[in-house]
PDB file of C-alpha atoms in Angstrom:
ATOM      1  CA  UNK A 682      -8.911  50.403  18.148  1.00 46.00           C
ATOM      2  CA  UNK A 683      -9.852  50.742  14.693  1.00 46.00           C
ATOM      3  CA  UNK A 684     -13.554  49.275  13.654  1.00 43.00           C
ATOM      4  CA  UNK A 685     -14.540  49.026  10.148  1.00 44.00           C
ATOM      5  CA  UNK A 686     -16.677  46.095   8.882  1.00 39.00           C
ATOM      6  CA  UNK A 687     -17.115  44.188  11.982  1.00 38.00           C
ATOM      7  CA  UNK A 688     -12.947  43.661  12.664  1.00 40.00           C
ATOM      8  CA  UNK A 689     -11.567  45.128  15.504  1.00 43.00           C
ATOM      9  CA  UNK A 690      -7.921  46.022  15.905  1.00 47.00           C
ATOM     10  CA  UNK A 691      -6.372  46.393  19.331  1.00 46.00           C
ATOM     11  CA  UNK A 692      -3.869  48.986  18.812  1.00 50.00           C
ATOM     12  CA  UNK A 693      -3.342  49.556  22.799  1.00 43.00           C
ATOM     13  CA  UNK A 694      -4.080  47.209  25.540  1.00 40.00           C
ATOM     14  CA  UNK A 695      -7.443  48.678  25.972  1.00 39.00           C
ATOM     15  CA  UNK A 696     -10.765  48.193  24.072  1.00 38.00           C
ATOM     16  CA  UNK A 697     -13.045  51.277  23.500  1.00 36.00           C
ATOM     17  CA  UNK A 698     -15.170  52.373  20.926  1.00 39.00           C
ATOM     18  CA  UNK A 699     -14.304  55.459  18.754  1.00 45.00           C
ATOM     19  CA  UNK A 700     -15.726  57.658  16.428  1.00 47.00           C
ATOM     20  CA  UNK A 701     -13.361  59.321  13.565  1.00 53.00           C
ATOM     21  CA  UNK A 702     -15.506  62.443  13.770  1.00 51.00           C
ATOM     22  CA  UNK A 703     -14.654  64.476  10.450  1.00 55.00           C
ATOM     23  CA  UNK A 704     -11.393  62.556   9.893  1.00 64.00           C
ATOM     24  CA  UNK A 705     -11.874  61.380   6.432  1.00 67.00           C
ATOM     25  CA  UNK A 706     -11.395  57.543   6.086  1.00 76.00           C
ATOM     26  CA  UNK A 707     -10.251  56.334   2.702  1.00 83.00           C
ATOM     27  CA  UNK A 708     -12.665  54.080   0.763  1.00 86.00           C
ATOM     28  CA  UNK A 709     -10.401  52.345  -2.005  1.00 86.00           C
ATOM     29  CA  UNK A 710      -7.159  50.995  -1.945  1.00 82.00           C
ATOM     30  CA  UNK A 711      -5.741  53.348  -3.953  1.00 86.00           C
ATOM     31  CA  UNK A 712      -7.150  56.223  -2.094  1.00 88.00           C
ATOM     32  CA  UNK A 713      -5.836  54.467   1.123  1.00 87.00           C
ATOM     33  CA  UNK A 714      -2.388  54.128  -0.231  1.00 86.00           C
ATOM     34  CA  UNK A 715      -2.622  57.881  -1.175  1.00 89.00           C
ATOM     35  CA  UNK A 716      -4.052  59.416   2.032  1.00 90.00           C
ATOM     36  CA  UNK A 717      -1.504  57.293   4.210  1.00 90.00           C
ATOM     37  CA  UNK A 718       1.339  57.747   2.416  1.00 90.00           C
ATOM     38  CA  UNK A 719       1.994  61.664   4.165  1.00 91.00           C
ATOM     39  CA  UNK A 720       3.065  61.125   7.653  1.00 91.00           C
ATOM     40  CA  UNK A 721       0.824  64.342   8.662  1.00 92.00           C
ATOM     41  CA  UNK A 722      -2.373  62.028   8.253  1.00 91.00           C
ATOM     42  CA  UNK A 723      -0.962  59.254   9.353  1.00 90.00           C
ATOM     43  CA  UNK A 724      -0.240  61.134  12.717  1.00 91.00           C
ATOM     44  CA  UNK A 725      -3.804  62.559  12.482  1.00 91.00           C
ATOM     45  CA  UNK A 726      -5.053  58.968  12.452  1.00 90.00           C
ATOM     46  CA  UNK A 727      -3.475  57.465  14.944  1.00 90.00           C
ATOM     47  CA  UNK A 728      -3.895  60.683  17.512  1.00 90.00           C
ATOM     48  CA  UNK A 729      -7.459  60.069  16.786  1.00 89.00           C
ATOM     49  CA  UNK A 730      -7.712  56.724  16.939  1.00 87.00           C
ATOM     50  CA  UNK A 731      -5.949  56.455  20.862  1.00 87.00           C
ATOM     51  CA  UNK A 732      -6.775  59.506  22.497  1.00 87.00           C
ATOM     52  CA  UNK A 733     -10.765  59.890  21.982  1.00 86.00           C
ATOM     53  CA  UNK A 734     -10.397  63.922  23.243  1.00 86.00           C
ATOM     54  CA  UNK A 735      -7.361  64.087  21.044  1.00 86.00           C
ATOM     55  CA  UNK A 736      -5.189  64.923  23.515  1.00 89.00           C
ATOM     56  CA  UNK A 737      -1.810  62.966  23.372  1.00 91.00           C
ATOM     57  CA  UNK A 738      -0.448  61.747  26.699  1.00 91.00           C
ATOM     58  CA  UNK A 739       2.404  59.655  27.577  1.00 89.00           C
ATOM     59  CA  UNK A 740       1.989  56.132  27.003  1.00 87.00           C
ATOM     60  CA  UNK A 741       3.860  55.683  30.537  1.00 87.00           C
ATOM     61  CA  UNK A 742       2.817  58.016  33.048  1.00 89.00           C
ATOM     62  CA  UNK A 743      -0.447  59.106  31.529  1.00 87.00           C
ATOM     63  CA  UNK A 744       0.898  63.314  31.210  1.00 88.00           C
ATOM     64  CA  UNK A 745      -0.686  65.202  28.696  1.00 88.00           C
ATOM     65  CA  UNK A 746       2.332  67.947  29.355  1.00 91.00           C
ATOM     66  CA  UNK A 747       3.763  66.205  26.217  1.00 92.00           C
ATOM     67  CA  UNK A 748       5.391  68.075  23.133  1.00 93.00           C
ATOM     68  CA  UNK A 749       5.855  66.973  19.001  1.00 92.00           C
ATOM     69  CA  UNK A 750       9.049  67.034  18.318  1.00 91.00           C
ATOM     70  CA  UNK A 751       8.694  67.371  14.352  1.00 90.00           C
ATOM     71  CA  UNK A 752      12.134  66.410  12.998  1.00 91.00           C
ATOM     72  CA  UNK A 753      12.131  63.395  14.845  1.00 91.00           C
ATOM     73  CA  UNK A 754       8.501  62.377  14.234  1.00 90.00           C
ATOM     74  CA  UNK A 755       8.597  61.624  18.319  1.00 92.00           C
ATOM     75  CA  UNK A 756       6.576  62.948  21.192  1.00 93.00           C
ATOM     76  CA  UNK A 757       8.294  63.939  24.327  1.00 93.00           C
ATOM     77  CA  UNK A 758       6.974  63.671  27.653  1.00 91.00           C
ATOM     78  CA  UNK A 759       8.177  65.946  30.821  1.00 91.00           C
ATOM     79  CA  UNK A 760       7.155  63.809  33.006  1.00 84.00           C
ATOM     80  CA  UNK A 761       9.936  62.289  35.600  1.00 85.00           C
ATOM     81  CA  UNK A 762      10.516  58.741  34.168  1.00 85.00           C
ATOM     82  CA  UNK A 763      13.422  56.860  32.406  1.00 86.00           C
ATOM     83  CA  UNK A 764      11.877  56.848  28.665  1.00 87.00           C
ATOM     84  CA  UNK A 765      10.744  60.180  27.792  1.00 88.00           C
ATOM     85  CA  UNK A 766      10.547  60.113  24.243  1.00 90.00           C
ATOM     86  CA  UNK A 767       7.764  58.069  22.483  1.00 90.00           C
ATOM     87  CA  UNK A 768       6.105  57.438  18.824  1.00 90.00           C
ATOM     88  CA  UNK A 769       3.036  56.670  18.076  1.00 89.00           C
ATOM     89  CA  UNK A 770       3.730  52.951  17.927  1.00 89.00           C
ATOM     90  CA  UNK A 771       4.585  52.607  21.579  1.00 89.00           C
ATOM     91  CA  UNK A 772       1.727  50.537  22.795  1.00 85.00           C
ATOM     92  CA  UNK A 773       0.055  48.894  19.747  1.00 86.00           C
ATOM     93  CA  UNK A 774       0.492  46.454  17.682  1.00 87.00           C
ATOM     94  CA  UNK A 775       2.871  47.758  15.227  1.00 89.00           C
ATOM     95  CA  UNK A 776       5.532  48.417  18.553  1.00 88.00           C
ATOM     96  CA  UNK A 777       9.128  47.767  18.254  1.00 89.00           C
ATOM     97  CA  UNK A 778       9.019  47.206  14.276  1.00 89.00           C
ATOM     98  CA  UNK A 779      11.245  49.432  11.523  1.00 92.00           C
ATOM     99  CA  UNK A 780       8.084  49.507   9.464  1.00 92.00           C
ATOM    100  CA  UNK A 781       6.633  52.906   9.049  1.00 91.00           C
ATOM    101  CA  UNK A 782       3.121  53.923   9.635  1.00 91.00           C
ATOM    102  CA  UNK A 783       2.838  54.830   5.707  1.00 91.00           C
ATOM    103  CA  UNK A 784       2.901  51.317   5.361  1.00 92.00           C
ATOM    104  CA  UNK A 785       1.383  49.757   8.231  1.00 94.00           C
ATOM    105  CA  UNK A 786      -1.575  51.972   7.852  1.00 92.00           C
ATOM    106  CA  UNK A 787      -2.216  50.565   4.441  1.00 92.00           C
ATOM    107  CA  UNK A 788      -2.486  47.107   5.140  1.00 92.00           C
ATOM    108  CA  UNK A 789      -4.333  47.261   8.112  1.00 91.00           C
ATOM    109  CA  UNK A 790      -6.997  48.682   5.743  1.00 90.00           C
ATOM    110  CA  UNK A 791      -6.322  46.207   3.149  1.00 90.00           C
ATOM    111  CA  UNK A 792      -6.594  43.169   5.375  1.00 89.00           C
ATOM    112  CA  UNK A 793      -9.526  44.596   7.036  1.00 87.00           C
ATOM    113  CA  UNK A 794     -11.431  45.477   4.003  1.00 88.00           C
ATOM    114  CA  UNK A 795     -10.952  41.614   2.409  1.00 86.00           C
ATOM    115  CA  UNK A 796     -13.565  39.538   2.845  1.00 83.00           C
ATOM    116  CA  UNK A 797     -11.736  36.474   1.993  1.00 87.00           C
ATOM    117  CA  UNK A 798      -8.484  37.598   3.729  1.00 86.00           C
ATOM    118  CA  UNK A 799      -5.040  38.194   1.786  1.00 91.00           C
ATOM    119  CA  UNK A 800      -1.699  36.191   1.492  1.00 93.00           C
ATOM    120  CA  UNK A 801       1.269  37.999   2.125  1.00 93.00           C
ATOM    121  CA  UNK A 802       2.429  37.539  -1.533  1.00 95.00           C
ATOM    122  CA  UNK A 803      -0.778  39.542  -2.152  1.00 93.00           C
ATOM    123  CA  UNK A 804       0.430  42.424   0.510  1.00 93.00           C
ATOM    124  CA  UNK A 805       3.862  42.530  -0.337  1.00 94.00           C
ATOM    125  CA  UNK A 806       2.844  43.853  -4.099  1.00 93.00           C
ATOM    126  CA  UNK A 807       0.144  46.103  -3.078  1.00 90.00           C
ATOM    127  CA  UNK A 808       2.434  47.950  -0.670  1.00 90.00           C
ATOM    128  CA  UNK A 809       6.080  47.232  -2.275  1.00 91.00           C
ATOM    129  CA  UNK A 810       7.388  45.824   0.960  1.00 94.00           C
ATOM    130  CA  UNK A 811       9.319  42.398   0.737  1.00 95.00           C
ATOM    131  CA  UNK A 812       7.202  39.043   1.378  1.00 95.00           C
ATOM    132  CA  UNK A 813       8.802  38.510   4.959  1.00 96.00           C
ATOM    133  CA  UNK A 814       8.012  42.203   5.540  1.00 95.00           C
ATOM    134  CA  UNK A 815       4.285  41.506   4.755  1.00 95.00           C
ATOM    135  CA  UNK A 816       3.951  38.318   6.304  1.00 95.00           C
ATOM    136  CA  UNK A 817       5.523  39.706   9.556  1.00 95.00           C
ATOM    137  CA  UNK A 818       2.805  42.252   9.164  1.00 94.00           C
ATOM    138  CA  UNK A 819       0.301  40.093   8.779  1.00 93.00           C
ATOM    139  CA  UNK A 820       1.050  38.121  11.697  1.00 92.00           C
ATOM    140  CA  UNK A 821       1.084  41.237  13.525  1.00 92.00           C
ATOM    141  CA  UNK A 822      -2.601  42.616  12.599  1.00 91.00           C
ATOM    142  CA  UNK A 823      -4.057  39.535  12.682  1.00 87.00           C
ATOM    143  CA  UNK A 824      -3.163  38.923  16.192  1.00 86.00           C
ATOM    144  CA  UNK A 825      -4.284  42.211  16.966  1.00 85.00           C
ATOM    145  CA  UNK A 826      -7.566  41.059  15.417  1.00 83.00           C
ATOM    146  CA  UNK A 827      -7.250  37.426  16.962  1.00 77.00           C
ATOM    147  CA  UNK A 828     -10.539  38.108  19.188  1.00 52.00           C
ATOM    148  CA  UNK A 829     -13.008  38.687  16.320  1.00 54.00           C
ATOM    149  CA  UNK A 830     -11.507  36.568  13.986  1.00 52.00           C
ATOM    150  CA  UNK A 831     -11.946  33.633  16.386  1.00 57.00           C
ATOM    151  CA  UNK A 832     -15.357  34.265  16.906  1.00 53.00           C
ATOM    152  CA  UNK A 833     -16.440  34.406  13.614  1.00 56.00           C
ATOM    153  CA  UNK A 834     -14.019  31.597  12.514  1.00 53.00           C
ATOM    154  CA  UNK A 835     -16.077  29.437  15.307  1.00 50.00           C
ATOM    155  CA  UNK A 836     -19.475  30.239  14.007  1.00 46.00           C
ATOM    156  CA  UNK A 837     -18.428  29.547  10.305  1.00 45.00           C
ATOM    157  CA  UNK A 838     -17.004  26.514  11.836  1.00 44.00           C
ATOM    158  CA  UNK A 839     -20.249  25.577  13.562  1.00 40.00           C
ATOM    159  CA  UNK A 840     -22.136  26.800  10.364  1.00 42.00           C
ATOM    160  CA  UNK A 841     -20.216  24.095   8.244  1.00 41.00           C
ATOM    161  CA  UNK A 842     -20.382  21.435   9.713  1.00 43.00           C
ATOM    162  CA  UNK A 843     -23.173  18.847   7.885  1.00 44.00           C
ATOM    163  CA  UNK A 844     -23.413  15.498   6.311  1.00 44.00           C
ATOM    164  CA  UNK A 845     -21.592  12.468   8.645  1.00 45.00           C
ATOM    165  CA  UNK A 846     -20.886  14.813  11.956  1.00 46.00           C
ATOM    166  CA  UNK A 847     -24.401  16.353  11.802  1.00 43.00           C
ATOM    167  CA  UNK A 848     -25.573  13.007  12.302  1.00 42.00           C
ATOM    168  CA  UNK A 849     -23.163  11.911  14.768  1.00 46.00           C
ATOM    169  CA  UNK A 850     -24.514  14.823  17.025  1.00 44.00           C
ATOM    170  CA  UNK A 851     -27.985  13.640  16.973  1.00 48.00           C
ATOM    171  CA  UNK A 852     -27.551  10.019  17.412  1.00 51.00           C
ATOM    172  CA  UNK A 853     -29.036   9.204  13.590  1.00 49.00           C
ATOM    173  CA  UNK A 854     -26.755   6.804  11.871  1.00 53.00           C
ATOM    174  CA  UNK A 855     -25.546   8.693   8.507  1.00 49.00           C
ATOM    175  CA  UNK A 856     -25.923   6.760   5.356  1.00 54.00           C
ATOM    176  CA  UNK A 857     -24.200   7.872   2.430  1.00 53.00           C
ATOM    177  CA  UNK A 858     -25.605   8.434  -1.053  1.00 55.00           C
ATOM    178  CA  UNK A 859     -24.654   4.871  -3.642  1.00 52.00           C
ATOM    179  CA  UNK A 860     -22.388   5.784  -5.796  1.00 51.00           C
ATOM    180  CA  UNK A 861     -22.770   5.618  -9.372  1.00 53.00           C
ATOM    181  CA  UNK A 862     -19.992   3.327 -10.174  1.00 54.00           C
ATOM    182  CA  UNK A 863     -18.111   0.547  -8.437  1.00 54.00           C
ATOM    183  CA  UNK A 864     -15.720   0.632  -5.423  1.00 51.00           C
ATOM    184  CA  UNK A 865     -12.012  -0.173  -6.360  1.00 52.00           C
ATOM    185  CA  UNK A 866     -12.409  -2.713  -3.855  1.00 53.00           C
ATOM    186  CA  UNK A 867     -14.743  -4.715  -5.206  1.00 49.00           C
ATOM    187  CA  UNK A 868     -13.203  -4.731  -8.943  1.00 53.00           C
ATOM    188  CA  UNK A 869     -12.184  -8.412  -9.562  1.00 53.00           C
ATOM    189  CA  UNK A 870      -8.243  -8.033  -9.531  1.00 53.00           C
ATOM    190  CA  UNK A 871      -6.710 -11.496 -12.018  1.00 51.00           C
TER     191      UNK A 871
END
């Protein structure tokens, strides 16, 4: 899970609470871009970010007897199961797509640090990915943040609502305002 203003992200089936400890967290978009682009910190993110002891262990059989094969970018597990080798990705949200981390890591931040959201136009020129590359990503993260964003979407929702359906929920009969100049229905039509 990743937690920074208020979003959460769901990057495993689980919800906890961490603390990045002295893991320096980028503050611009530039320096986010920067930072994530080596794989090295990217790793160091993620290890952080699932295993709160930063210990890695197998996504299947919970083993910590795991080694990092470098080359590869993989971890492999000696446990006794069908699927020994794993990334990082196994488990979250960014699973089973050719994307890399350099980039997924990037617009996670982005979209998290927007106040008033981003398009996927907007993502695929900040990271140089294509538009179906960005909009697939977006999809992605904000289903992973699906739980927060629907709870604050409700209460802006509630927040909103004024005027004719204010009314309507206290009983009160809503009269509008007169209007300045003349319905077109009432025009005289020759």
């Amino acid at each position: 899970m990743y937690v920074q203003y208020g979003a959460i992200i769901y990057l495993t089936d689980y919800a906890f609470s961490c603390s990045l400890g002295s893991l320096a967290t980028p503050k611009t978009l530039q320096a986010a871009i920067q930072h994530f682009s080596d794989y090295e910190n990217c790793r160091k993110f993620m290890v952080a970010v699932r295993w709160l002891d930063e210990i890695v262990r197998c996504p299947r059989c919970n083993s910590d007897k795991v080694t990092y094969l470098a080359k590869a970018r993989l971890y492999r597990c000696y446990g006794d199961h069908p699927k020994q080798k794993f990334s990082l990705k196994v488990g979250t949200v960014f699973e089973d797509s050719p994307i890399a981390l350099e980039k997924w890591l990037p617009a996670v931040w982005l979209i998290v640090n927007c106040k008033n959201g981003i398009s996927s136009y907007e993502l695929h020129r900040a990271l140089g990915v294509t538009q179906k590359s960005a909009w697939f990503m977006l999809h992605r993260i904000r289903l992973a943040m699906a739980i927060e964003v629907l709870h604050q979407g409700r209460r802006s929702r509630l927040r909103s609502r004024s005027g004719r359906n204010l009314h309507r929920w206290q009983g009160e009969k809503y009269a509008p305002e007169q209007k300045a100049t003349p319905d077109h229905r009432s025009l005289d039509r020759r």
